[in-house]
PDB file of N, CA and C in Angstrom:
ATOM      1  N   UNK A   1      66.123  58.451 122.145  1.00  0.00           N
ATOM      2  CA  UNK A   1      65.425  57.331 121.525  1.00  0.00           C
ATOM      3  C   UNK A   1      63.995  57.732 121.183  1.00  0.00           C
ATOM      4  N   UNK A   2      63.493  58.065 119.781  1.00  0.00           N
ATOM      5  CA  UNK A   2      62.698  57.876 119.689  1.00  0.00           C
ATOM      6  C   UNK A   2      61.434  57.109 119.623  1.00  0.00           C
ATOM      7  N   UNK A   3      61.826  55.664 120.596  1.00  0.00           N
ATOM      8  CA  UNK A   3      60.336  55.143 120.787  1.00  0.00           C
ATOM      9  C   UNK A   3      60.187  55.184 122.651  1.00  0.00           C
ATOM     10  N   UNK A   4      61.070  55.927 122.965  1.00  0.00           N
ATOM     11  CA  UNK A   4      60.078  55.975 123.887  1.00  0.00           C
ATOM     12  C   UNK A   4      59.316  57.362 124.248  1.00  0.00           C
ATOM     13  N   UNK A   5      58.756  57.569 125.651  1.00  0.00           N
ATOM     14  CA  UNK A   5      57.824  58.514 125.615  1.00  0.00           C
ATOM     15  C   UNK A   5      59.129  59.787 126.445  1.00  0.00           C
ATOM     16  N   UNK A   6      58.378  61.103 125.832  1.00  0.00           N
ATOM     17  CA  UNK A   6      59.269  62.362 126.735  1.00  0.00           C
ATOM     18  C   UNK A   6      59.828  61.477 127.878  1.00  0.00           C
ATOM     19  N   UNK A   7      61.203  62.345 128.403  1.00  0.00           N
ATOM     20  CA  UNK A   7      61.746  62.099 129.494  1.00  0.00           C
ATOM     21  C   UNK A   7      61.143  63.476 130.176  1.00  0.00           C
ATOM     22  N   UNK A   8      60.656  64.040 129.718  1.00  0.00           N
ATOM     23  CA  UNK A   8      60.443  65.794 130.464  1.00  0.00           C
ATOM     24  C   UNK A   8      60.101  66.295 131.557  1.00  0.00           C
ATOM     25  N   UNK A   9      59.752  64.912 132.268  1.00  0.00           N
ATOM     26  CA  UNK A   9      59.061  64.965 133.283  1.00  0.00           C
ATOM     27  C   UNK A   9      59.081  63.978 134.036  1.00  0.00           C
ATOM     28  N   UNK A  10      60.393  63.171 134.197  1.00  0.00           N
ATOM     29  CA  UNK A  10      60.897  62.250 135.016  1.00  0.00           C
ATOM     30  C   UNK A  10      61.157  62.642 136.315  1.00  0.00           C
ATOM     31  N   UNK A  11      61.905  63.953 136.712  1.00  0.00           N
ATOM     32  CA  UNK A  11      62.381  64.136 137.943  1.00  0.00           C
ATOM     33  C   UNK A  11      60.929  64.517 138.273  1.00  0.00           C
ATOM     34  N   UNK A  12      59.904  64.497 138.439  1.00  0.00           N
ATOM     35  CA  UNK A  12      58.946  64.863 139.373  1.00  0.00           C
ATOM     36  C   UNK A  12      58.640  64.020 140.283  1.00  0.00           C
ATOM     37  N   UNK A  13      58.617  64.539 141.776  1.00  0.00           N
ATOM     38  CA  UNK A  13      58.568  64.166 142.941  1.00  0.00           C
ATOM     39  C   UNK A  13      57.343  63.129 142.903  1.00  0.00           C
ATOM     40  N   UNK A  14      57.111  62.177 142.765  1.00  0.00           N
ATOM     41  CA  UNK A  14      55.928  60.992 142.817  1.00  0.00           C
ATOM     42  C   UNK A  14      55.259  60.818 144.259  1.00  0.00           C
ATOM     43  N   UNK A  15      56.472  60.295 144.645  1.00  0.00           N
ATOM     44  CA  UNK A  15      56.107  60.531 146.785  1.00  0.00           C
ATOM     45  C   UNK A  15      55.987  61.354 147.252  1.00  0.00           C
ATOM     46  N   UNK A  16      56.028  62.546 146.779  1.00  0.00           N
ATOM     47  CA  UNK A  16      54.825  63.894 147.582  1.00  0.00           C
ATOM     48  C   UNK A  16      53.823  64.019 146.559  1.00  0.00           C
ATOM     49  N   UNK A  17      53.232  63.326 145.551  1.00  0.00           N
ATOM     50  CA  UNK A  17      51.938  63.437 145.167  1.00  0.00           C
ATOM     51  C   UNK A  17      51.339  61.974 145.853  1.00  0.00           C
ATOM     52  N   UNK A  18      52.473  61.437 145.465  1.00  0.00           N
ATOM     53  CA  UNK A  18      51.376  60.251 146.204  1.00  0.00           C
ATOM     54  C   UNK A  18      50.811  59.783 147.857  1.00  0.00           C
ATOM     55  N   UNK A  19      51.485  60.679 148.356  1.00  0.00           N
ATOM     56  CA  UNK A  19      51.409  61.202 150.342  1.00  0.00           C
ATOM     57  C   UNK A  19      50.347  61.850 150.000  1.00  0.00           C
ATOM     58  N   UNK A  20      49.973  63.056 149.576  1.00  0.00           N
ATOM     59  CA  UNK A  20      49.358  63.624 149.880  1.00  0.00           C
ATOM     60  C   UNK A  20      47.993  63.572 148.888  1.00  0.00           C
ATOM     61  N   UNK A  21      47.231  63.070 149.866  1.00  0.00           N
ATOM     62  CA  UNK A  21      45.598  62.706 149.226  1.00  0.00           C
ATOM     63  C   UNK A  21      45.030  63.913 148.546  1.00  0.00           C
ATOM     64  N   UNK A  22      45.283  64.869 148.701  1.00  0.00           N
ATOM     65  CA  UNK A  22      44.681  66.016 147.924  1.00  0.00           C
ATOM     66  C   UNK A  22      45.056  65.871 146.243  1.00  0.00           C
ATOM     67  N   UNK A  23      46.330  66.150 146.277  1.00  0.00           N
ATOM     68  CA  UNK A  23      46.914  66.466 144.898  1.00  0.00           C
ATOM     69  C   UNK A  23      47.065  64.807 144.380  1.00  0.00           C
ATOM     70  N   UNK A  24      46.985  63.790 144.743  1.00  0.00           N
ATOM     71  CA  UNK A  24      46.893  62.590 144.510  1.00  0.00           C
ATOM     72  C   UNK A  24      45.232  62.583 143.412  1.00  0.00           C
ATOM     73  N   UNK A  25      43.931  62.779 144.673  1.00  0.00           N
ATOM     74  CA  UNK A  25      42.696  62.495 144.075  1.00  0.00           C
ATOM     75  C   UNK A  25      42.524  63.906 143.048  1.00  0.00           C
ATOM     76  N   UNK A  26      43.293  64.918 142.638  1.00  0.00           N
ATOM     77  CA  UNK A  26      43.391  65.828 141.574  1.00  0.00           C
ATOM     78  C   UNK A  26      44.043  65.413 140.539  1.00  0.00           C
ATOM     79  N   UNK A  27      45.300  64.317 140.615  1.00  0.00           N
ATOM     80  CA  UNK A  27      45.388  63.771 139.294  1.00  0.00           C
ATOM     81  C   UNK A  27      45.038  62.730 138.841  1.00  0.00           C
ATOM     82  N   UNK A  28      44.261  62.198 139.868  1.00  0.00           N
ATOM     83  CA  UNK A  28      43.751  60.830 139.464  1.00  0.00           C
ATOM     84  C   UNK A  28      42.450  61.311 138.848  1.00  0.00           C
ATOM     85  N   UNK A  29      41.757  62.573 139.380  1.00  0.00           N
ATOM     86  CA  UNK A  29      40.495  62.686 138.268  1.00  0.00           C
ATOM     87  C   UNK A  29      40.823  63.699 136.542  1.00  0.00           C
ATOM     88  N   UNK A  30      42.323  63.698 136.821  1.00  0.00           N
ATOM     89  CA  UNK A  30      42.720  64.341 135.375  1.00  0.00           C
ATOM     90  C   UNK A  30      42.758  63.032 134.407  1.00  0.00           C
ATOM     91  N   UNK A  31      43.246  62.034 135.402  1.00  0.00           N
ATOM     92  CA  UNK A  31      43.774  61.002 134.093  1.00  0.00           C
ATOM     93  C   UNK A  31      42.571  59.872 133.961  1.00  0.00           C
ATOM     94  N   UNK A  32      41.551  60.477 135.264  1.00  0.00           N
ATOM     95  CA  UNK A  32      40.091  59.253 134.540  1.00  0.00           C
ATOM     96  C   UNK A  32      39.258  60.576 133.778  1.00  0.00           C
ATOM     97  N   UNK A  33      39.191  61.103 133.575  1.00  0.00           N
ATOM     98  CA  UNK A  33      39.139  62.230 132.748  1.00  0.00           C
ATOM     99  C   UNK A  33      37.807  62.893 133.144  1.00  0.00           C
ATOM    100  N   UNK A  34      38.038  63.334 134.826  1.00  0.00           N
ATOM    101  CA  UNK A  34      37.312  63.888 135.932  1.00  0.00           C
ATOM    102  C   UNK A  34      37.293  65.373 136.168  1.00  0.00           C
ATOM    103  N   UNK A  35      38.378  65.515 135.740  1.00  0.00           N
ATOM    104  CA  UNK A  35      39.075  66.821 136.098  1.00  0.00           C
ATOM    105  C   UNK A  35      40.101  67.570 135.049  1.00  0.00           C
ATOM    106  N   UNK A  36      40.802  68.459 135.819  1.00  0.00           N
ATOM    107  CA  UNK A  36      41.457  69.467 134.608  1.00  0.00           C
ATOM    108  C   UNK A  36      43.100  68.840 134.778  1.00  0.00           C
ATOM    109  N   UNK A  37      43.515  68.977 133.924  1.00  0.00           N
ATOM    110  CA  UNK A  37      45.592  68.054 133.722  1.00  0.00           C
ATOM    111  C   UNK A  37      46.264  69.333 133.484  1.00  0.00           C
ATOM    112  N   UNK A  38      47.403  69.433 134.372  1.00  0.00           N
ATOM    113  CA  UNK A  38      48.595  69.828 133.960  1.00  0.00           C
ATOM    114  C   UNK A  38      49.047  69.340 133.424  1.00  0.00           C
ATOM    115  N   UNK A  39      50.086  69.727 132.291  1.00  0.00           N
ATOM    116  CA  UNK A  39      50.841  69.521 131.484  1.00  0.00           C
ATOM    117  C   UNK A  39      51.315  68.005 131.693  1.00  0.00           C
ATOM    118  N   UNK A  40      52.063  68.043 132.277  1.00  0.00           N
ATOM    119  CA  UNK A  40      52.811  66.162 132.524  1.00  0.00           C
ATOM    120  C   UNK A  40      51.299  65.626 133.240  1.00  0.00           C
ATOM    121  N   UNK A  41      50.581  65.770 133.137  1.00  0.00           N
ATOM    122  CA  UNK A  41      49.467  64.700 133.972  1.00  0.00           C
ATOM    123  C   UNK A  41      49.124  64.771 132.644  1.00  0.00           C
ATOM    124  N   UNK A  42      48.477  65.682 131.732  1.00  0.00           N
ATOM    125  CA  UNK A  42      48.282  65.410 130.394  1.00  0.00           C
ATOM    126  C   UNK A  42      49.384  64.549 129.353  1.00  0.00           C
ATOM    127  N   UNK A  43      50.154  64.614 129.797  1.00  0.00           N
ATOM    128  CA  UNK A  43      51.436  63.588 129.439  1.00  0.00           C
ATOM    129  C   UNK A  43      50.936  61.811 129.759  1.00  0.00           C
ATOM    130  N   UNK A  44      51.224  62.097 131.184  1.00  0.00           N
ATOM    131  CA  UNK A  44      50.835  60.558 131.481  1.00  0.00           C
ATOM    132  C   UNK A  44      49.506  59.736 131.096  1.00  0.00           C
ATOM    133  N   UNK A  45      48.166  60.912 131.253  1.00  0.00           N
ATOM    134  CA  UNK A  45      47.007  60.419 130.686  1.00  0.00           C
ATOM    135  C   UNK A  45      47.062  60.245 129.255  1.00  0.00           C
ATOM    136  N   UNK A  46      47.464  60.725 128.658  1.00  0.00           N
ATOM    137  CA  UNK A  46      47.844  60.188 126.916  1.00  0.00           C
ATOM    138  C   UNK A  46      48.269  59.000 127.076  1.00  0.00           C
ATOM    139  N   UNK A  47      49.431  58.434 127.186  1.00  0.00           N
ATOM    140  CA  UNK A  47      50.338  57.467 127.306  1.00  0.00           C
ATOM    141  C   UNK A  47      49.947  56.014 128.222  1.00  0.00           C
ATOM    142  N   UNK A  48      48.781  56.597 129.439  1.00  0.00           N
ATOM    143  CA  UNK A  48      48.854  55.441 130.181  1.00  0.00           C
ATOM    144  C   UNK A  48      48.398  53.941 129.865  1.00  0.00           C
ATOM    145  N   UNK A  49      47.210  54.199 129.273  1.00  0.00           N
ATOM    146  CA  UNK A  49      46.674  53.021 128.404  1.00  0.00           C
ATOM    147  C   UNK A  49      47.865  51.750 128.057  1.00  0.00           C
ATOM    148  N   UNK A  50      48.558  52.749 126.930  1.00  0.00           N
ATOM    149  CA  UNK A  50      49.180  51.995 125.791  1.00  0.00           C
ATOM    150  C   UNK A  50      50.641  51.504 126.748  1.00  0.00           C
ATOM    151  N   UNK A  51      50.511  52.452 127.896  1.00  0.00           N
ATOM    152  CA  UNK A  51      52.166  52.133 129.590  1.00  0.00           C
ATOM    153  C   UNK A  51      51.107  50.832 129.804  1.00  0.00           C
ATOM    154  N   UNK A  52      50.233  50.634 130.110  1.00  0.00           N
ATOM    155  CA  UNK A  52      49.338  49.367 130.605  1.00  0.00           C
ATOM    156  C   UNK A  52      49.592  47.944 130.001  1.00  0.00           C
ATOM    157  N   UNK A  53      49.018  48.526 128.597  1.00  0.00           N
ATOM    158  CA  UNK A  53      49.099  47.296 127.614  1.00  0.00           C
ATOM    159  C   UNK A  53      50.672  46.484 127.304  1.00  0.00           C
ATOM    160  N   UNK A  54      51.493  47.394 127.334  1.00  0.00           N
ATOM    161  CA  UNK A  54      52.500  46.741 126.758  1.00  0.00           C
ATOM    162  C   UNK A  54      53.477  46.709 127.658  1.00  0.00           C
ATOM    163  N   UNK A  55      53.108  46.904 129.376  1.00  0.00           N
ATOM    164  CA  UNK A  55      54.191  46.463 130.197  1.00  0.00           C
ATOM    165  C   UNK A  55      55.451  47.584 130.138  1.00  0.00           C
ATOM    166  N   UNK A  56      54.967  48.692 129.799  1.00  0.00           N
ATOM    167  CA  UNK A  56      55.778  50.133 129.513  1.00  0.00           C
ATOM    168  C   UNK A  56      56.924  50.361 129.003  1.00  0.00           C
ATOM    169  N   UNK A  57      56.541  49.440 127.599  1.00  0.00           N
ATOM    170  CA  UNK A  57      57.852  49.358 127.226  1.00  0.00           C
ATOM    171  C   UNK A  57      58.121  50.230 126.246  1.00  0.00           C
ATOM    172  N   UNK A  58      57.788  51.555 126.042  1.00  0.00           N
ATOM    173  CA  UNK A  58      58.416  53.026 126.075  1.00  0.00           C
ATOM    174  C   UNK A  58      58.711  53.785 127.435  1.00  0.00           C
ATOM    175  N   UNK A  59      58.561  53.364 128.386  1.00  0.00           N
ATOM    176  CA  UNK A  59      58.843  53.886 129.042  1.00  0.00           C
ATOM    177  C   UNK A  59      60.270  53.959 129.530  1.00  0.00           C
ATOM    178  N   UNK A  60      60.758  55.385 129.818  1.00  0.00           N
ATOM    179  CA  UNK A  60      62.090  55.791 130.334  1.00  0.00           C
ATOM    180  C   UNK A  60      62.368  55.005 131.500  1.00  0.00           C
ATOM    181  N   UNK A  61      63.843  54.180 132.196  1.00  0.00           N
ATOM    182  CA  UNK A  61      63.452  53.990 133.226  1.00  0.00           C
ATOM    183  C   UNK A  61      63.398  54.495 134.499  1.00  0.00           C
ATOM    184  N   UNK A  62      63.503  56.046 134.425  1.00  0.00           N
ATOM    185  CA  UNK A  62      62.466  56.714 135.041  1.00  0.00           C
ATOM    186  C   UNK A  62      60.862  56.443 135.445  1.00  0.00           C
ATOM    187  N   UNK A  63      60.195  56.352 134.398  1.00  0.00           N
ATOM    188  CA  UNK A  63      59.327  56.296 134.246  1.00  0.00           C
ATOM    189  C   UNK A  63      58.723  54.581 134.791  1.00  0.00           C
ATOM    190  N   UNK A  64      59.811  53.910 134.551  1.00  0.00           N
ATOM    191  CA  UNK A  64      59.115  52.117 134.906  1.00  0.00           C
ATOM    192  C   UNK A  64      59.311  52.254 136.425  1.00  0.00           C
ATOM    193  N   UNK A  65      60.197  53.150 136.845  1.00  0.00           N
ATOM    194  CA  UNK A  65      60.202  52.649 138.789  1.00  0.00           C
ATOM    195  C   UNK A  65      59.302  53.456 139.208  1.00  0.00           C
ATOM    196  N   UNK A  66      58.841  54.245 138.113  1.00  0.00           N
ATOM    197  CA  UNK A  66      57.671  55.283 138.813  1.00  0.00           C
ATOM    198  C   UNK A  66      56.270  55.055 138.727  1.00  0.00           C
ATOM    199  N   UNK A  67      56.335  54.327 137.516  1.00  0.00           N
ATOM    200  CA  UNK A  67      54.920  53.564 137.310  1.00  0.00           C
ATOM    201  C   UNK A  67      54.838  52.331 138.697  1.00  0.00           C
ATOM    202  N   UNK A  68      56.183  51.427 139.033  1.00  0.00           N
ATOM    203  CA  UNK A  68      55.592  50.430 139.979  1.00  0.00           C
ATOM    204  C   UNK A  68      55.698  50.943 141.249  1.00  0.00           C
ATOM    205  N   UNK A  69      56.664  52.012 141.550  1.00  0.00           N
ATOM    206  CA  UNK A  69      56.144  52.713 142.874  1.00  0.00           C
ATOM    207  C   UNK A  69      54.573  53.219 142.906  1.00  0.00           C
ATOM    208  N   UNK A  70      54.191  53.584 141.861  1.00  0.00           N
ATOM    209  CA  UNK A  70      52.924  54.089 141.926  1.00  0.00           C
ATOM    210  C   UNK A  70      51.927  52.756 142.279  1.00  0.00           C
ATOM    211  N   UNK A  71      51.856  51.957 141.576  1.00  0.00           N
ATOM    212  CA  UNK A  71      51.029  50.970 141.099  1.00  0.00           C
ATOM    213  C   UNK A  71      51.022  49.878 142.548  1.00  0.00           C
ATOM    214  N   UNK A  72      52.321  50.064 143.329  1.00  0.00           N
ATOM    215  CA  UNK A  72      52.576  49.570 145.043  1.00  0.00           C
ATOM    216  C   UNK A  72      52.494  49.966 146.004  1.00  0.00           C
ATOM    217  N   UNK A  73      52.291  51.701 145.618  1.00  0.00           N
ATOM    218  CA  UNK A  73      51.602  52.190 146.367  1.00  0.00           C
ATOM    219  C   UNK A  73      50.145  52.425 146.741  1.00  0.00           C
ATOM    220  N   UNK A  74      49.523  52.591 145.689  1.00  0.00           N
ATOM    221  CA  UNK A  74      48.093  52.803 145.456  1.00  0.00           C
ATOM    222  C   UNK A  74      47.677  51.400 145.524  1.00  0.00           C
ATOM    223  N   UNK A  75      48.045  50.382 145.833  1.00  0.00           N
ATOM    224  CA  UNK A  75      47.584  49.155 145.703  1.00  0.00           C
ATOM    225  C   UNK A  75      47.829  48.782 147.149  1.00  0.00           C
ATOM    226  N   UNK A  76      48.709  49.029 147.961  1.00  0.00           N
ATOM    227  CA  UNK A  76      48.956  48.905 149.502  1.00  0.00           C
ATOM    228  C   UNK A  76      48.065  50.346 150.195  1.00  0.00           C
ATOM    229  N   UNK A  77      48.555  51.481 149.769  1.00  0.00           N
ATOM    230  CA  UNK A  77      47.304  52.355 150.567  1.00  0.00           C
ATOM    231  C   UNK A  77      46.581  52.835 149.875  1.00  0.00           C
ATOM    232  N   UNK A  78      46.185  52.990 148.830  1.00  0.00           N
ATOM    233  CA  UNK A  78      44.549  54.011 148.248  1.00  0.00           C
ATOM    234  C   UNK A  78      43.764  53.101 147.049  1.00  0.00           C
ATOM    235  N   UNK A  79      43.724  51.588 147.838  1.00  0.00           N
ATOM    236  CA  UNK A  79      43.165  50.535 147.331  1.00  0.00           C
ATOM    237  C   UNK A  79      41.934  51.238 146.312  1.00  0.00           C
ATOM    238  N   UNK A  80      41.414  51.903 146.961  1.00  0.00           N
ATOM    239  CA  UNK A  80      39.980  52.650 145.870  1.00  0.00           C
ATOM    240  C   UNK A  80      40.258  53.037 144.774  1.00  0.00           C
ATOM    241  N   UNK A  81      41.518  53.428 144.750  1.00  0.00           N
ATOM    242  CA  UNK A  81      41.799  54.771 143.616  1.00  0.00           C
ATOM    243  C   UNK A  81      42.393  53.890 142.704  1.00  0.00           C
ATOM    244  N   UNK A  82      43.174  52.621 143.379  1.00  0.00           N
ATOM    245  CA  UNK A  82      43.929  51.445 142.226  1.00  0.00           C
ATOM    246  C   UNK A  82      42.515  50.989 141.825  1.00  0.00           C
ATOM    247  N   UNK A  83      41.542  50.827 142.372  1.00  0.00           N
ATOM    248  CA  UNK A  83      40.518  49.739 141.445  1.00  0.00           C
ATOM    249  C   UNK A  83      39.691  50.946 140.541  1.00  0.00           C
ATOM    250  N   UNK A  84      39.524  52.080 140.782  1.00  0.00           N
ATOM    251  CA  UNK A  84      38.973  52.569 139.934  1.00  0.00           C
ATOM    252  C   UNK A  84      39.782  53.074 138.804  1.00  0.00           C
ATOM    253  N   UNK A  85      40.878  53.090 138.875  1.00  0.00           N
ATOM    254  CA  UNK A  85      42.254  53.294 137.847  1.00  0.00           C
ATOM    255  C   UNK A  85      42.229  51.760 136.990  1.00  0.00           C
ATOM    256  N   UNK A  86      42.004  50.820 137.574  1.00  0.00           N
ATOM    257  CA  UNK A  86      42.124  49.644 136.988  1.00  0.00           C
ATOM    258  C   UNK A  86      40.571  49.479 136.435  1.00  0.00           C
ATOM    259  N   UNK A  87      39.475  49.478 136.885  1.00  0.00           N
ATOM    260  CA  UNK A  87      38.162  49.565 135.824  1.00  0.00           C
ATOM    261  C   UNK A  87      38.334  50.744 134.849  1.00  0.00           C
ATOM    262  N   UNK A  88      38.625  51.693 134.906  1.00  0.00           N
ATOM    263  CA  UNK A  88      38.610  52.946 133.876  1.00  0.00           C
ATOM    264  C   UNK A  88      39.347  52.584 132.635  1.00  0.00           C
ATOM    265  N   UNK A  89      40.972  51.642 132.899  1.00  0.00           N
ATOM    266  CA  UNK A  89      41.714  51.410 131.950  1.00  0.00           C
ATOM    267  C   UNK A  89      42.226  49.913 131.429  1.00  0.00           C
ATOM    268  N   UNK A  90      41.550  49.433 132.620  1.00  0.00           N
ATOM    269  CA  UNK A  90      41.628  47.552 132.315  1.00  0.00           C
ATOM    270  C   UNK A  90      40.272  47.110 132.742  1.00  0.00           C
ATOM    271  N   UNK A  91      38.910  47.766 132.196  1.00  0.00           N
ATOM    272  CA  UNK A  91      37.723  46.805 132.494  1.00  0.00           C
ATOM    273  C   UNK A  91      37.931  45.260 132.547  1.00  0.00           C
ATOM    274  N   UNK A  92      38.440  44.454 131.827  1.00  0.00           N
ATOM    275  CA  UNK A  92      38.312  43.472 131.136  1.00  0.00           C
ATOM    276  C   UNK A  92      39.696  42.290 132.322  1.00  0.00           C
ATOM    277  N   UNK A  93      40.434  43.630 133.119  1.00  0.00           N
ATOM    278  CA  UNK A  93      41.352  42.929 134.170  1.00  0.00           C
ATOM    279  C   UNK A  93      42.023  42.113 133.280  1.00  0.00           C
ATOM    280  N   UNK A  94      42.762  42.384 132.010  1.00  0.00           N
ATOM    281  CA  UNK A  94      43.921  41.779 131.807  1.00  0.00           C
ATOM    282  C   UNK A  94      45.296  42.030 131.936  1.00  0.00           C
ATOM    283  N   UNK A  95      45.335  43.188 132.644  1.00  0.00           N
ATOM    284  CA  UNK A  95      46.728  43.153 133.238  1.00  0.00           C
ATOM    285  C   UNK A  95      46.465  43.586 134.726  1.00  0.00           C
ATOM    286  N   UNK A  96      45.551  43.830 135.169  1.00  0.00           N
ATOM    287  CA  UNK A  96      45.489  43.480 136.286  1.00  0.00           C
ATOM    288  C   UNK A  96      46.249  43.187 136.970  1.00  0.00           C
ATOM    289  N   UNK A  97      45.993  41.531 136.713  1.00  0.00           N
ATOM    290  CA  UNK A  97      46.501  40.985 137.422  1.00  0.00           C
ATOM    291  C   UNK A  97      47.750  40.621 138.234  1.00  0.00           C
ATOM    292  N   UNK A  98      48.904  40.726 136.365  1.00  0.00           N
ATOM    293  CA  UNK A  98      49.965  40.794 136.437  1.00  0.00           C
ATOM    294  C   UNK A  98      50.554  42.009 137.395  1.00  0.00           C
ATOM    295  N   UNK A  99      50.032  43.059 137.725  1.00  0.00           N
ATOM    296  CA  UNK A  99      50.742  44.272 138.396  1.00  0.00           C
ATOM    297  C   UNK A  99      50.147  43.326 139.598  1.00  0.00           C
ATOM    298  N   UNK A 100      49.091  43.332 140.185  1.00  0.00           N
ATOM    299  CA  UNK A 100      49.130  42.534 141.480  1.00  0.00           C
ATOM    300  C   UNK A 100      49.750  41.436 142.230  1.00  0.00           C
ATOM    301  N   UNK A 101      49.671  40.452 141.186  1.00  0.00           N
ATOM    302  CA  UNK A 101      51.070  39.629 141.433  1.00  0.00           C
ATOM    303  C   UNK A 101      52.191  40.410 141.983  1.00  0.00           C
ATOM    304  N   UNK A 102      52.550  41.074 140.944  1.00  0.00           N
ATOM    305  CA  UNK A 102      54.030  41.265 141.148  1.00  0.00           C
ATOM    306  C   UNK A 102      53.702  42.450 142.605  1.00  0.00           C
ATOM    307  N   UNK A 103      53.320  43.076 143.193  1.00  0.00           N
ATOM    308  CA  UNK A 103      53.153  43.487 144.163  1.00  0.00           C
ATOM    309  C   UNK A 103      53.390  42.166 145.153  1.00  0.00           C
ATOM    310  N   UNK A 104      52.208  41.824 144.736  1.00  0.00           N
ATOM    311  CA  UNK A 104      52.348  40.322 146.570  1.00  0.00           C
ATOM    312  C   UNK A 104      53.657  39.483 146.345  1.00  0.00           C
ATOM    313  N   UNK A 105      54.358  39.541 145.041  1.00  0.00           N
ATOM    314  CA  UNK A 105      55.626  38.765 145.203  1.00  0.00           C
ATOM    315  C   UNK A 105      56.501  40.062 146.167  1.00  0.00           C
ATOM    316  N   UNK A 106      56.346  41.003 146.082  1.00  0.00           N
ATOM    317  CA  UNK A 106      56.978  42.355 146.735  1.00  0.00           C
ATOM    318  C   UNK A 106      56.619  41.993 148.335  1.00  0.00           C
ATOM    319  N   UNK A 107      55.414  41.782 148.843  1.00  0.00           N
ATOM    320  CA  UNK A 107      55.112  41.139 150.177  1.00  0.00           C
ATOM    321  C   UNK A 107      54.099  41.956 150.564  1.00  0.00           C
ATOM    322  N   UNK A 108      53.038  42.837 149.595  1.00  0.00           N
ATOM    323  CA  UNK A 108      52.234  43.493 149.638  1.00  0.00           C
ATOM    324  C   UNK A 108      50.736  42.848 149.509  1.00  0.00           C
ATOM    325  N   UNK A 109      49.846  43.386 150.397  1.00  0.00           N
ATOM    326  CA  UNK A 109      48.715  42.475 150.536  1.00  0.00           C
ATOM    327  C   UNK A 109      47.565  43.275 149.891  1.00  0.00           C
ATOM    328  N   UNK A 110      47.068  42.164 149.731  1.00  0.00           N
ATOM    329  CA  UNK A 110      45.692  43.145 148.483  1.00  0.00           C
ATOM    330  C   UNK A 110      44.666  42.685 149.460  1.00  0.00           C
ATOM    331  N   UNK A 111      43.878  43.457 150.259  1.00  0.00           N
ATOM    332  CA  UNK A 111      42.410  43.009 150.504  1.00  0.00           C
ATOM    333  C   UNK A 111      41.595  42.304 150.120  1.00  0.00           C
ATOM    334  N   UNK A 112      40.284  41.643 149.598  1.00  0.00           N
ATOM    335  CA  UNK A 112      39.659  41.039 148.489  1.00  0.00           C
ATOM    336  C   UNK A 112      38.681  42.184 148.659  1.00  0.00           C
TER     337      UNK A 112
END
């Protein structure tokens, strides 16, 4: 299907980047554009914006359980890294919200 984005890089292990705080805060400063991207991190930082805006709807669904594992994870443990991921690419907190919701409908608690 050409509208959605590469599959090329679906099987990559998400839960051992996202365990481990090292290689976690290395792609999180590729995709706030901190640092240097591998290939599929240069993938996802292209794409993430427009995965934001439109509720990822190019995305493989690969790619949609990997975006809300991500987005439930980093929002239950590396609260910092979700809000600075969320000012970098939603100043304005309009979808925000909606991913938070749908976390606490999950039974996940957001700090204030």
């Amino acid at each position: 299907a050409d509208d959605k984005y590469t599959d090329k890089y679906d099987k990559i292990n998400l839960q051992e980047i996202l365990e481990n705080k090292r290689l976690l805060e290395s792609y999180m400063d590729c995709v706030l554009g901190k640092g240097k991207c591998t290939p599929e991190w240069k993938e996802l930082k292209d794409h993430l914006q427009e995965a934001l805006e439109t509720g990822c709807e190019k995305c493989t669904e690969a790619q949609e359980k990997g975006a809300e594992t991500s987005i439930d994870y980093l929002i239950k443990n590396e609260l910092e890294i979700w809000k600075e991921l969320t000012t970098h690419f939603d100043p304005d907190g309009k979808w925000r919200k909606k991913y938070e919701d749908r976390a606490k409908a999950k039974g996940i608690v957001i700090p204030e």
